[in-house]
Amino acid sequence: MGRSADLPRGLVERYRAGPGGWPEDTGCPMLHVDMDAFYASVEIRERPELRDRPVVVGGVGVRGVVSSANYIARRHGVRSAMPTVQARRLCPRAVFLPPTFALYQQVSAGVLAIFREITPLVEPLSLDEAFLDVSGSLRRLRTTPAGVGAEIRRRVHAEHGIVCSVGVGPTKFVAKLASGLAKPDGMLVVPKTEVTAFLHPLPVSALWGVGKKTAERLFDVGLETVADVAAAPLPRLRRMIGVAMAEHLHALAQGHDDRPVVPRSAEKSVGAEETFDTDHHDRALLRRELLRLAERTATTLRSRGLRGRTVAIKVRYADFTTISRSRTLPVATDVTQEIYRTAAQLLDEQTPPGAVRLIGVRVEQLGAGESEQLALDAPEQGWREADQAADKARSKFGDLAIRPAALLGKGPDRAGTTKPGPDR
Ligand SMILES: [Mg+2]
């Protein structure tokens, strides 16, 4: 969705939790928890002197993209996924910072650990948001779903120094919408009996799965709100937007959403990529960049207790031709050097020379680290211990504390356009 910030907030204030309590939450076991301006908030936590200033995290080069902006910067129109140069024009006073992924991963793991103390039914969607189903935990915790939400907000702030918003509802769809409308630093509780009252005034774009195109098509035929979609005859909707989409939206608009929370620690793949400010021919430089990306990828894998069997690289040339190559290893890995070695071989053996605009590393076929057969050969074991020591130092002192020697002082001019972070 990602557009809930544009929804009419006045309509939803009666669902907001306040010091006096919250609306009826019986039968509302679904929570959606979302960190507010996550990357920017973590950076501000590290530098409290920035608290009252506009702060933008993202690629700082000419092709850089905003990953996260605090709410002061957003007042100037800065948004995530916006080119950094545009953000600079909108808010020249803002403090622009490159992302510190290792630190975000560490905070994210800490927040997820809080969730998992409450319930095993935790479904992370990204580093900074997750669904929880708390139905099985209420008796043990002697509380209600909104009580859990309030406690999560208190603990995330007390233990990690950042703020999150929470949506509480009978379904995932309602919980997710509610957290978006609760922002910043709020909680919204949508009672089971008021789901349609809550949904119906919202614009059709609030419906999960409605992109710009579908929204325009619905708008063209006069379907502007969720209530309009709920009231539309299903055969008419089917003709307009196709059977599957029509049935999906019709059900959502009536408040039906039976998707369960799927506990999940793993994504399908983990990776990192970099767009350069200027195109690069130099293979030594590209290999150094692969080492840096392998390091970031492996750090992510380790922070989530994952290993992967397939290492893939992506190379985009100046003319936008893109080549992807992968190799499957005998044993899954989370070791920087192993990922790097495989990626570098793929680069050397399977990509033609030429000016490169973007390069990326990805690890696929993921599994939980513990269940994987351990590769106990001495060199790999040594590397893993070195990696773990580095993770610790990085999370304490920042990304620059520990770099493989090949990276020291030799970074290319980076745009730092790693995929824009989830930033709500
Ligand atoms: Mg967020």
Short mmCIF file of C-alpha atoms in Angstrom, two decimals, residues 44-272:
data_model
loop_
_atom_site.label_atom_id
_atom_site.label_comp_id
_atom_site.label_asym_id
_atom_site.label_seq_id
_atom_site.Cartn_x
_atom_site.Cartn_y
_atom_site.Cartn_z
CA ILE A 44 19.08 10.36 15.35
CA ARG A 45 19.24 8.02 18.33
CA GLU A 46 23.00 7.79 17.71
CA ARG A 47 23.29 11.60 17.37
CA PRO A 48 20.78 13.23 19.72
CA GLU A 49 21.95 16.69 18.60
CA LEU A 50 20.06 16.05 15.32
CA ARG A 51 16.73 15.57 17.04
CA ASP A 52 15.22 18.90 16.07
CA ARG A 53 16.68 19.00 12.57
CA PRO A 54 15.49 17.58 9.26
CA VAL A 55 17.39 14.31 8.71
CA VAL A 56 17.54 12.35 5.47
CA VAL A 57 19.20 8.93 5.13
CA GLY A 58 20.08 7.74 1.66
CA GLY A 59 22.58 7.64 -1.16
CA VAL A 60 24.56 10.85 -1.07
CA GLY A 61 25.92 10.74 -4.63
CA VAL A 62 24.38 12.27 -7.74
CA ARG A 63 22.28 9.16 -8.42
CA GLY A 64 21.45 8.56 -4.76
CA VAL A 65 17.95 7.87 -3.54
CA VAL A 66 16.32 8.73 -0.19
CA SER A 67 15.87 5.67 2.03
CA SER A 68 14.34 7.37 5.03
CA ALA A 69 13.45 10.88 6.20
CA ASN A 70 12.38 12.04 9.64
CA TYR A 71 9.07 13.84 10.04
CA ILE A 72 10.68 17.29 10.09
CA ALA A 73 12.16 16.61 6.65
CA ARG A 74 8.84 15.22 5.42
CA ARG A 75 7.18 18.54 6.23
CA HIS A 76 9.37 19.95 3.46
CA GLY A 77 8.06 17.31 1.05
CA VAL A 78 10.96 14.86 1.32
CA ARG A 79 9.85 11.26 0.77
CA SER A 80 11.60 7.90 0.58
CA ALA A 81 12.53 6.66 -2.92
CA MET A 82 12.91 10.29 -4.04
CA PRO A 83 16.23 11.20 -5.70
CA THR A 84 18.54 12.71 -3.09
CA VAL A 85 19.20 15.73 -5.34
CA GLN A 86 15.48 16.51 -5.28
CA ALA A 87 15.43 16.15 -1.49
CA ARG A 88 18.33 18.61 -1.28
CA ARG A 89 16.40 21.12 -3.34
CA LEU A 90 13.30 20.74 -1.16
CA CYS A 91 15.18 20.90 2.11
CA PRO A 92 18.70 22.29 1.76
CA ARG A 93 19.09 22.59 5.54
CA ALA A 94 18.59 18.87 6.08
CA VAL A 95 21.39 16.69 7.42
CA PHE A 96 22.08 14.03 4.78
CA LEU A 97 23.54 10.75 6.04
CA PRO A 98 24.58 7.54 4.27
CA PRO A 99 22.83 4.43 5.61
CA THR A 100 24.43 2.25 8.32
CA PHE A 101 22.85 -1.10 7.50
CA ALA A 102 24.62 -3.18 10.13
CA LEU A 103 23.19 -0.94 12.82
CA TYR A 104 19.64 -1.10 11.39
CA GLN A 105 19.87 -4.88 11.23
CA GLN A 106 20.96 -5.01 14.83
CA VAL A 107 18.09 -2.80 16.02
CA SER A 108 15.65 -4.78 13.88
CA ALA A 109 16.79 -8.07 15.42
CA GLY A 110 16.33 -6.59 18.90
CA VAL A 111 12.81 -5.41 18.11
CA LEU A 112 11.87 -8.78 16.58
CA ALA A 113 13.16 -10.47 19.74
CA ILE A 114 10.67 -8.41 21.77
CA PHE A 115 7.85 -9.55 19.47
CA ARG A 116 8.90 -13.19 19.77
CA GLU A 117 8.82 -13.01 23.56
CA ILE A 118 5.13 -12.23 23.15
CA THR A 119 4.18 -14.75 20.49
CA PRO A 120 5.85 -17.15 18.06
CA LEU A 121 3.39 -15.91 15.43
CA VAL A 122 5.54 -13.08 14.10
CA GLU A 123 5.70 -12.33 10.37
CA PRO A 124 8.34 -9.74 9.55
CA LEU A 125 7.68 -7.86 6.29
CA SER A 126 10.95 -5.98 6.28
CA LEU A 127 13.53 -4.70 8.73
CA ASP A 128 11.05 -2.29 10.26
CA GLU A 129 7.58 -3.84 10.22
CA ALA A 130 5.88 -7.07 11.22
CA PHE A 131 2.52 -8.70 11.76
CA LEU A 132 1.81 -10.45 15.07
CA ASP A 133 -1.08 -12.75 15.95
CA VAL A 134 -1.43 -12.46 19.73
CA SER A 135 -4.55 -14.60 20.17
CA GLY A 136 -2.64 -17.42 21.84
CA SER A 137 -0.73 -15.16 24.24
CA LEU A 138 -3.43 -13.12 25.92
CA ARG A 139 -4.20 -15.47 28.77
CA ARG A 140 -0.54 -15.99 29.66
CA LEU A 141 0.13 -12.26 29.53
CA ARG A 142 -3.17 -11.37 31.26
CA THR A 143 -3.86 -8.60 28.80
CA THR A 144 -5.76 -7.71 25.64
CA PRO A 145 -4.44 -7.12 22.09
CA ALA A 146 -4.27 -3.36 22.55
CA GLY A 147 -2.53 -3.95 25.89
CA VAL A 148 0.10 -5.92 23.98
CA GLY A 149 0.38 -3.08 21.46
CA ALA A 150 0.89 -0.49 24.19
CA GLU A 151 3.53 -2.65 25.87
CA ILE A 152 5.36 -3.15 22.56
CA ARG A 153 5.42 0.61 21.98
CA ARG A 154 6.74 1.19 25.49
CA ARG A 155 9.46 -1.47 25.24
CA VAL A 156 10.67 -0.57 21.74
CA HIS A 157 11.16 3.00 22.93
CA ALA A 158 12.69 2.10 26.28
CA GLU A 159 15.05 -0.58 24.96
CA HIS A 160 15.92 0.73 21.51
CA GLY A 161 15.36 4.48 21.68
CA ILE A 162 13.07 4.61 18.64
CA VAL A 163 9.34 5.02 18.18
CA CYS A 164 6.87 2.68 16.49
CA SER A 165 3.20 2.80 15.57
CA VAL A 166 0.77 -0.07 16.02
CA GLY A 167 -2.47 -1.07 14.31
CA VAL A 168 -4.80 -3.48 16.10
CA GLY A 169 -7.69 -5.18 14.33
CA PRO A 170 -9.50 -8.42 13.54
CA THR A 171 -7.58 -8.94 10.25
CA LYS A 172 -4.12 -8.30 8.85
CA PHE A 173 -5.50 -5.86 6.30
CA VAL A 174 -7.21 -3.71 8.93
CA ALA A 175 -4.21 -3.86 11.28
CA LYS A 176 -1.85 -2.72 8.52
CA LEU A 177 -4.08 0.17 7.48
CA ALA A 178 -4.53 1.15 11.12
CA SER A 179 -0.79 1.34 11.83
CA GLY A 180 -0.32 3.58 8.80
CA LEU A 181 -3.06 5.90 10.02
CA ALA A 182 -1.71 5.84 13.58
CA LYS A 183 1.61 7.39 12.53
CA PRO A 184 3.65 8.92 13.90
CA ASP A 185 3.99 7.52 17.42
CA GLY A 186 0.46 6.24 17.80
CA MET A 187 -1.82 3.24 18.07
CA LEU A 188 -5.16 2.70 16.37
CA VAL A 189 -7.61 0.01 17.48
CA VAL A 190 -10.41 -0.92 15.07
CA PRO A 191 -13.15 -2.87 16.88
CA LYS A 192 -14.44 -6.00 15.19
CA THR A 193 -17.92 -4.51 14.90
CA GLU A 194 -16.63 -1.35 13.25
CA VAL A 195 -14.49 -2.76 10.45
CA THR A 196 -16.77 -1.65 7.64
CA ALA A 197 -17.40 1.72 9.28
CA PHE A 198 -13.63 2.16 9.42
CA LEU A 199 -12.95 0.95 5.87
CA HIS A 200 -15.81 2.41 3.89
CA PRO A 201 -14.92 6.12 3.89
CA LEU A 202 -11.34 5.36 2.79
CA PRO A 203 -10.32 5.89 -0.85
CA VAL A 204 -10.05 2.77 -3.04
CA SER A 205 -6.27 3.18 -3.01
CA ALA A 206 -6.37 2.01 0.61
CA LEU A 207 -7.34 -1.48 -0.57
CA TRP A 208 -4.43 -3.88 -0.48
CA GLY A 209 -3.43 -4.69 -4.06
CA VAL A 210 -4.81 -1.52 -5.66
CA GLY A 211 -2.00 0.17 -7.54
CA LYS A 212 -2.17 3.43 -9.43
CA LYS A 213 -3.64 1.82 -12.56
CA THR A 214 -6.43 -0.07 -10.82
CA ALA A 215 -7.25 3.00 -8.74
CA GLU A 216 -7.61 5.08 -11.91
CA ARG A 217 -9.79 2.47 -13.59
CA LEU A 218 -12.09 2.30 -10.56
CA PHE A 219 -12.13 6.09 -10.26
CA ASP A 220 -13.10 6.44 -13.95
CA VAL A 221 -16.28 4.48 -13.38
CA GLY A 222 -17.16 6.38 -10.24
CA LEU A 223 -15.83 3.96 -7.64
CA GLU A 224 -13.91 6.32 -5.37
CA THR A 225 -14.23 4.89 -1.90
CA VAL A 226 -14.05 1.45 -0.35
CA ALA A 227 -17.81 1.74 0.25
CA ASP A 228 -18.32 2.15 -3.52
CA VAL A 229 -16.38 -1.05 -4.19
CA ALA A 230 -18.28 -2.93 -1.47
CA ALA A 231 -21.59 -1.87 -3.00
CA ALA A 232 -20.63 -2.54 -6.62
CA PRO A 233 -22.17 -5.67 -8.17
CA LEU A 234 -19.50 -8.35 -8.37
CA PRO A 235 -20.17 -9.23 -12.06
CA ARG A 236 -19.58 -5.59 -12.99
CA LEU A 237 -16.34 -5.49 -11.01
CA ARG A 238 -15.20 -8.75 -12.64
CA ARG A 239 -15.71 -7.31 -16.12
CA MET A 240 -13.81 -4.18 -15.17
CA ILE A 241 -10.71 -5.45 -13.41
CA GLY A 242 -10.69 -9.21 -13.93
CA VAL A 243 -12.12 -12.05 -11.87
CA ALA A 244 -9.33 -12.54 -9.35
CA MET A 245 -8.80 -8.86 -8.58
CA ALA A 246 -12.56 -8.19 -8.41
CA GLU A 247 -13.15 -10.98 -5.91
CA HIS A 248 -10.14 -10.02 -3.84
CA LEU A 249 -11.15 -6.34 -3.61
CA HIS A 250 -14.82 -7.07 -3.05
CA ALA A 251 -13.95 -9.31 -0.10
CA LEU A 252 -11.53 -6.79 1.38
CA ALA A 253 -14.04 -3.98 1.00
CA GLN A 254 -16.56 -6.02 3.02
CA GLY A 255 -13.90 -6.46 5.70
CA HIS A 256 -13.09 -10.08 4.81
CA ASP A 257 -9.44 -11.07 4.96
CA ASP A 258 -8.61 -14.52 6.28
CA ARG A 259 -4.87 -14.44 5.70
CA PRO A 260 -3.12 -15.91 8.74
CA VAL A 261 0.09 -14.58 10.23
CA VAL A 262 2.80 -16.83 8.78
CA PRO A 263 5.76 -17.01 11.14
CA ARG A 264 8.76 -16.43 9.01
CA SER A 265 12.33 -15.63 9.74
CA ALA A 266 13.48 -15.88 6.19
CA GLU A 267 13.18 -14.03 2.96
CA LYS A 268 13.69 -15.86 -0.32
CA SER A 269 16.97 -14.08 -0.83
CA VAL A 270 19.21 -11.47 0.71
CA GLY A 271 21.38 -9.11 -1.26
CA ALA A 272 22.81 -5.67 -1.79
#
